[in-house]
Coordinates of C-alpha atoms in Angstrom, one line a residue:
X1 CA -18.8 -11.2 0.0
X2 CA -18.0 -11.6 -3.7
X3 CA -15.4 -10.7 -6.2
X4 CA -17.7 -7.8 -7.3
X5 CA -16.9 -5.7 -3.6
X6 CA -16.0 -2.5 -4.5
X7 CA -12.2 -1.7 -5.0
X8 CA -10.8 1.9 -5.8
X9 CA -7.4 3.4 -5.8
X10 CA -6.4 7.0 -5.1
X11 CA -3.1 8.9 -5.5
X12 CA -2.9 12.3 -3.5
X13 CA 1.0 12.6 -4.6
X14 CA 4.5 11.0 -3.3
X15 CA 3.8 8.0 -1.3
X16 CA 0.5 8.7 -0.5
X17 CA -2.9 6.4 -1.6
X18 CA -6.7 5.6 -0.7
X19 CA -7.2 2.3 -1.3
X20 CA -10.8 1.3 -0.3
X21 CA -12.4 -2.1 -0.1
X22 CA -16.3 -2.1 0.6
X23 CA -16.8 0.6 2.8
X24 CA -13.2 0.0 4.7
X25 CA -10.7 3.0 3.8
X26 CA -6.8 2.7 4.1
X27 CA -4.3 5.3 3.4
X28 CA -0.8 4.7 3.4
X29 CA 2.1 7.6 4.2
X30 CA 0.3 10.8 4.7
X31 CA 2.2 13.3 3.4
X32 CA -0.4 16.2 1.4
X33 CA 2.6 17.9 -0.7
X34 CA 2.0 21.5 -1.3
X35 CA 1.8 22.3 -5.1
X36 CA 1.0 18.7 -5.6
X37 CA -2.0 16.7 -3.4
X38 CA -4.9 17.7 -4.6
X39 CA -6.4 18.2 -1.5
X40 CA -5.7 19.3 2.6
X41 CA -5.2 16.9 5.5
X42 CA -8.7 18.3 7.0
X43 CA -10.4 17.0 3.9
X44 CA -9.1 13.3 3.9
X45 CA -11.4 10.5 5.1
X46 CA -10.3 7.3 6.6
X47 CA -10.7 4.5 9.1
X48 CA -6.8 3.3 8.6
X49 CA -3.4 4.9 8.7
X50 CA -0.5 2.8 7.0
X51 CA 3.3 4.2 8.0
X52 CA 6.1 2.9 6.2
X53 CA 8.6 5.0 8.4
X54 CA 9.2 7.7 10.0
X55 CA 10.4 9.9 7.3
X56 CA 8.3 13.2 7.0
X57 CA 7.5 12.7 3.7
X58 CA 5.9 9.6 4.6
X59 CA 4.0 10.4 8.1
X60 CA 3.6 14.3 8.0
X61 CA 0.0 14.6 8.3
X62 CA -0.5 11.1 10.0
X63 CA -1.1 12.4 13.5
X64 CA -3.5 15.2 12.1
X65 CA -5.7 12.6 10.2
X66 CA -5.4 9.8 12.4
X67 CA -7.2 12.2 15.4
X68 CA -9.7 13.8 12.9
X69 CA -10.8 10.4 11.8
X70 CA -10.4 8.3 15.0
X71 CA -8.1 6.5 12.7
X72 CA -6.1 3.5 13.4
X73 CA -2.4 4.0 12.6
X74 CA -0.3 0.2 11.6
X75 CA 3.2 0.7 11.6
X76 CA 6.4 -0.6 12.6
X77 CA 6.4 -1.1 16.7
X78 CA 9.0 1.6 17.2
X79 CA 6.6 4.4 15.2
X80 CA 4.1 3.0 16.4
X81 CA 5.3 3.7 20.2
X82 CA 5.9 7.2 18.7
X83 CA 2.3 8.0 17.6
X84 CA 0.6 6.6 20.8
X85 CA 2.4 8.6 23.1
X86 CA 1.0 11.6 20.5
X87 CA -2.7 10.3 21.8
X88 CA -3.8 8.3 18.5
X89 CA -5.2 4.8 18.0
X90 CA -2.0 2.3 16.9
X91 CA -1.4 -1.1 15.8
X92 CA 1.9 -1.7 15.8
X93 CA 3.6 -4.7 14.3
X94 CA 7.1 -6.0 12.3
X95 CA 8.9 -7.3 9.7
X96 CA 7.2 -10.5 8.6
X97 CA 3.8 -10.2 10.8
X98 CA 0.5 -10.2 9.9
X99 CA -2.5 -8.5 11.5
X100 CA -6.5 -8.4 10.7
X101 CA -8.6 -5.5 10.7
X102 CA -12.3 -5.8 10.7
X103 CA -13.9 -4.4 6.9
X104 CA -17.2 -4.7 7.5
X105 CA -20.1 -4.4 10.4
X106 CA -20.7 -8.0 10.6
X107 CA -17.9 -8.8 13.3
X108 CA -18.2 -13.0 11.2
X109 CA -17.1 -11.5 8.2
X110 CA -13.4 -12.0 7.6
X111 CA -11.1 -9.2 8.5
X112 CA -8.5 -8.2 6.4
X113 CA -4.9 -9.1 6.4
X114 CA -1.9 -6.9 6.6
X115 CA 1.5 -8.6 6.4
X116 CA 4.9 -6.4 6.8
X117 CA 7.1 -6.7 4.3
X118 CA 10.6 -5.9 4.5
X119 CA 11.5 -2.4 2.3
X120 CA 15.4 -1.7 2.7
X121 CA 15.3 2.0 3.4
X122 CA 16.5 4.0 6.5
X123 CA 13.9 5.1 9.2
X124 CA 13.9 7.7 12.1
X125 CA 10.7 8.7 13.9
X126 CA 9.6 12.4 13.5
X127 CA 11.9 13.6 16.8
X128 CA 14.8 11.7 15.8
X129 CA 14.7 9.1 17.5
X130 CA 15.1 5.5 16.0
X131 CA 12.5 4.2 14.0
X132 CA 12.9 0.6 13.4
X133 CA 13.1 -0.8 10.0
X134 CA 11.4 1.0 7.0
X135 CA 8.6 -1.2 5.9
X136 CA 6.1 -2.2 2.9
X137 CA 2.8 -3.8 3.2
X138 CA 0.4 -6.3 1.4
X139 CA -3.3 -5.9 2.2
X140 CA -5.5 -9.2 1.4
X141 CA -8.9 -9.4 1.3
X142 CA -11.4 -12.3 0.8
X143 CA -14.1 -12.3 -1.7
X144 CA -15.9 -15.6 -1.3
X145 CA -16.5 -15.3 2.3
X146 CA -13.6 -17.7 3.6
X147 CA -11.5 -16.4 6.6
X148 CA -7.9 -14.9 6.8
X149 CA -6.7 -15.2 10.1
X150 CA -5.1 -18.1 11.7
X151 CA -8.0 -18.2 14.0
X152 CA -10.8 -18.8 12.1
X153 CA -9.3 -21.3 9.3
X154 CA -6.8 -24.5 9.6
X155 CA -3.3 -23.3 9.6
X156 CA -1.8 -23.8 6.2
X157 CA 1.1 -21.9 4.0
X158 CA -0.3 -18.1 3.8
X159 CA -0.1 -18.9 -0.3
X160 CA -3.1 -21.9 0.2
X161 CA -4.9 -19.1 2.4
X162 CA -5.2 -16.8 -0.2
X163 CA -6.4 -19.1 -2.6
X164 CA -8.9 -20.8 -0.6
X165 CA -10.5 -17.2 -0.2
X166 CA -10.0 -16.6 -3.4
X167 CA -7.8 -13.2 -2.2
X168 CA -7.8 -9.8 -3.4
X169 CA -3.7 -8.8 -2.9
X170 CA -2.5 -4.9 -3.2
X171 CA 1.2 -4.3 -2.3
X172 CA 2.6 -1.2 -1.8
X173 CA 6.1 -1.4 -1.6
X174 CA 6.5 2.3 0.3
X175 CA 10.3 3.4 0.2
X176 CA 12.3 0.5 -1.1
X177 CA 15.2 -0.8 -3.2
X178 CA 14.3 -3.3 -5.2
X179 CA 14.8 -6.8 -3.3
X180 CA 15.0 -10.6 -4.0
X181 CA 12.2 -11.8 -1.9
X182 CA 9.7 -9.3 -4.1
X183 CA 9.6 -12.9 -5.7
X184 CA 7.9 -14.3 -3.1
X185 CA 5.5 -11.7 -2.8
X186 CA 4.6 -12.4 -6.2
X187 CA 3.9 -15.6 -5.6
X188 CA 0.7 -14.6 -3.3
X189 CA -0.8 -14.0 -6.8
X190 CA -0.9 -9.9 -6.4
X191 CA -3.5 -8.1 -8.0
X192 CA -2.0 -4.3 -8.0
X193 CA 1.4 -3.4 -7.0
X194 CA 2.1 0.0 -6.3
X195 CA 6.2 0.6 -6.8
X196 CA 8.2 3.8 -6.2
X197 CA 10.1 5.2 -9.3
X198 CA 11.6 7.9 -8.2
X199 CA 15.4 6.8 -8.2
X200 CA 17.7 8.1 -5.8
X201 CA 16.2 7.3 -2.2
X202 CA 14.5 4.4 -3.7
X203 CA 14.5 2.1 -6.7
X204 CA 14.2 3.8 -10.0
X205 CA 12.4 3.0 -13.3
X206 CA 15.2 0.4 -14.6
X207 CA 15.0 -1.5 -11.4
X208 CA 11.2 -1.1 -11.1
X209 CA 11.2 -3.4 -14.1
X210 CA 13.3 -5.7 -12.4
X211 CA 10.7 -5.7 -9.7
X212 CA 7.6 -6.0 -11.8
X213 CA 8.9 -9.3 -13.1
X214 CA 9.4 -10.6 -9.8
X215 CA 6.0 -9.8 -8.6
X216 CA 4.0 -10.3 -11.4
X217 CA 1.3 -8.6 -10.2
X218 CA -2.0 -7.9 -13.0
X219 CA -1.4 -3.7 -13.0
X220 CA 1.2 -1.6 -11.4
X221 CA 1.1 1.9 -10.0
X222 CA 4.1 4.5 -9.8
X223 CA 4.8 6.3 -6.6
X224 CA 7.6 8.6 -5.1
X225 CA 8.3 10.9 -8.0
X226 CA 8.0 14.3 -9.4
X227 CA 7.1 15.5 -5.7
X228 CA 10.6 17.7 -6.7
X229 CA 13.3 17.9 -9.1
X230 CA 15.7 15.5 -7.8
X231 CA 13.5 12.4 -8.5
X232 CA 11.8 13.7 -11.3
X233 CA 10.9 10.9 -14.0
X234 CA 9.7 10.4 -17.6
X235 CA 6.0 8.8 -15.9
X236 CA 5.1 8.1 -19.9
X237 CA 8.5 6.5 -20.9
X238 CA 8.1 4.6 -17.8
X239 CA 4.6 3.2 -18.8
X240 CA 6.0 1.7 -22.4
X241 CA 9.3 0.1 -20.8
X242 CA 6.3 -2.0 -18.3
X243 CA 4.7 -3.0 -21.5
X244 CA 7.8 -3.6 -23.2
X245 CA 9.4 -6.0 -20.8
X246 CA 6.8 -7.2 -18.8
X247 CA 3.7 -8.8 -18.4
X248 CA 1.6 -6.4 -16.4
X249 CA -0.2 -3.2 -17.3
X250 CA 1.0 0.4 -16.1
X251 CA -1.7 2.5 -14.3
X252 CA 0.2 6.2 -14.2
X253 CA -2.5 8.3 -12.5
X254 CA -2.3 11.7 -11.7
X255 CA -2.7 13.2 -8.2
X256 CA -6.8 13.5 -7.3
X257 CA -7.4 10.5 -9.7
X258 CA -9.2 7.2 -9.1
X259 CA -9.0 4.2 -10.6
X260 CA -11.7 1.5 -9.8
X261 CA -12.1 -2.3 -10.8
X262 CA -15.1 -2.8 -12.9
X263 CA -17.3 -5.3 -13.8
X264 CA -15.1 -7.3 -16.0
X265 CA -12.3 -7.4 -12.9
X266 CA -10.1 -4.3 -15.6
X267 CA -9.1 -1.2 -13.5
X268 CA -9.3 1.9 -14.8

C-alpha cells in the first residue's frame, strides 16, 4: 500500500458522502433528498454505512442501502441497537472509541480506523426513542503498509500511530456546533475535513472558520446546506472567507460531483 491508493470524494446532498479508499466504500448519513441527490437509494453502492444520529435527515435511507448492499452500519450503540433489530449488519461504538474495518482482501493488510468523535447535537432514533449522543467520525487509513490497530503495533499516542503509517485522515464532522477539542483533531494531521455550514441546527459559515483553524486540515468540504430555505448559504462567499482567513483550500462541490486526489497528492 502506498500514498498513490486511490481516494475519491462524493457529495449526494445534505450530509450525505462516498468516500472511497482502494476498493473499500463508506457513506456517511444516507439521506437521498428529493430535488437535490442526484441519484435514488436503489442506485448507491457500498460496503459501509456511517450514522451520525438518528435524525431522518441523517439515516433515512440507511436501512434500505445497508440490506441492498449487505452493508455494515457504524454508529452510536444506541442506533446501532436500533438498526439490528431492523435485520442489518451493525458495529456499534461511542464517543471516543475506535474500531477497524478490513479495506482490502488480504486479511494482513491494515484495516482502517474509525474513531468517534464527539459532535454536540441532539439525537433520537427513527421511532423516538433515545439515540445516544450525536456523533462525528475520523477515518484513517495507512499508506506505507504499517498497522492501525492496537493489536498489530506497540501501543503508543494515536498521534505517533498515524505518523508511523504515514496516515491518510478525513473527518466528517456530521451535525455539530463548532467545539474546542476540533483542536485536537487537528492535531492528527487531517487531510480533508468535511464541515456543515448550514447555520441554525449546526455551526454556520462564521464559526466554520473558527473550526477550520482549529483543525487545520489541507482542504475542506461544506455539508448541511441549501437542502431548504432555512439553512440556505452563500456556498461561493463561503469559499473566499476559507481563503481569506485560513490556511486550507475550499472544495464546494455540487451534488453528483467527485473530487479525487491525483498524482501530485491535489484534489480536485
Amino acid at each position: 500500500m502506498s500514498d498513490k491508493q486511490n481516494k475519491s470524494l462524493t457529495w449526494f446532498g445534505h450530509n450525505c458522502f462516498q468516500f472511497v479508499w482502494g476498493t473499500a466504500r463508506f457513506l456517511t448519513d444516507p439521506f437521498l433528498a428529493e430535488g437535490v441527490a442526484p441519484c435514488s437509494a436503489n442506485e448507491i453502492q457500498t460496503d459501509y454505512i456511517l450514522v451520525s444520529h438518528g435524525h431522518g435527515d441523517h439515516c433515512s435511507d440507511a436501512i434500505q442501502i445497508a440490506k441492498r448492499n449487505n452493508a455494515t452500519i457504524i454508529t452510536m450503540a444506541e442506533m446501532a441497537s436500533f438498526f439490528a433489530k431492523q435485520g442489518v449488519k451493525v458495529e456499534p461504538m461511542n464517543i471516543g472509541g475506535a474500531v477497524y474495518v478490513p479495506v482490502d482482501d488480504d486479511p494482513d493488510a491494515p484495516k482502517g480506523q474509525i474513531l468517534m468523535t464527539q459532535a454536540p447535537h441532539s439525537s433520537t432514533t427513527p421511532n423516538g426513542e433515545p439515540g445516544g449522543n450525536s456523533a462525528g467520525f475520523v477515518l484513517s487509513f495507512s499508506q506505507n503498509g504499517a498497522h492501525l490497530s492496537p493489536d498489530r503495533v506497540p501501543i503508543k499516542p494515536m498521534k505517533a500511530t498515524l505518523a508511523d503509517a504515514f496516515a491518510f485522515s478525513i473527518y466528517f464532522a456530521c451535525d455539530s456546533g463548532y467545539f474546542s477539542e476540533m483542536k485536537w483533531i487537528g492535531e492528527f494531521g487531517i487531510d480533508v475535513a468535511v464541515l456543515p455550514i448550514g447555520d441554525r441546527y449546526t455551526m454556520g459559515p462564521a464559526l466554520s472558520l473558527d473550526a477550520i483553524n482549529a483543525l487545520a486540515p489541507r482542504y475542506v468540504v461544506p455539508s448541511h446546506y441549501n437542502t431548504w430555505s432555512p439553512i440556505r448559504q452563500d456556498v461561493a462567499k463561503w469559499a473566499d472567507a476559507v481563503q481569506q482567513f485560513t490556511r486550507s483550500k475550499p472544495l464546494a462541490l455540487s451534488p453528483g460531483v467527485t473530487v479525487c486526489e491525483k498524482d501530485d497528492l491535489q484534489w480536485e
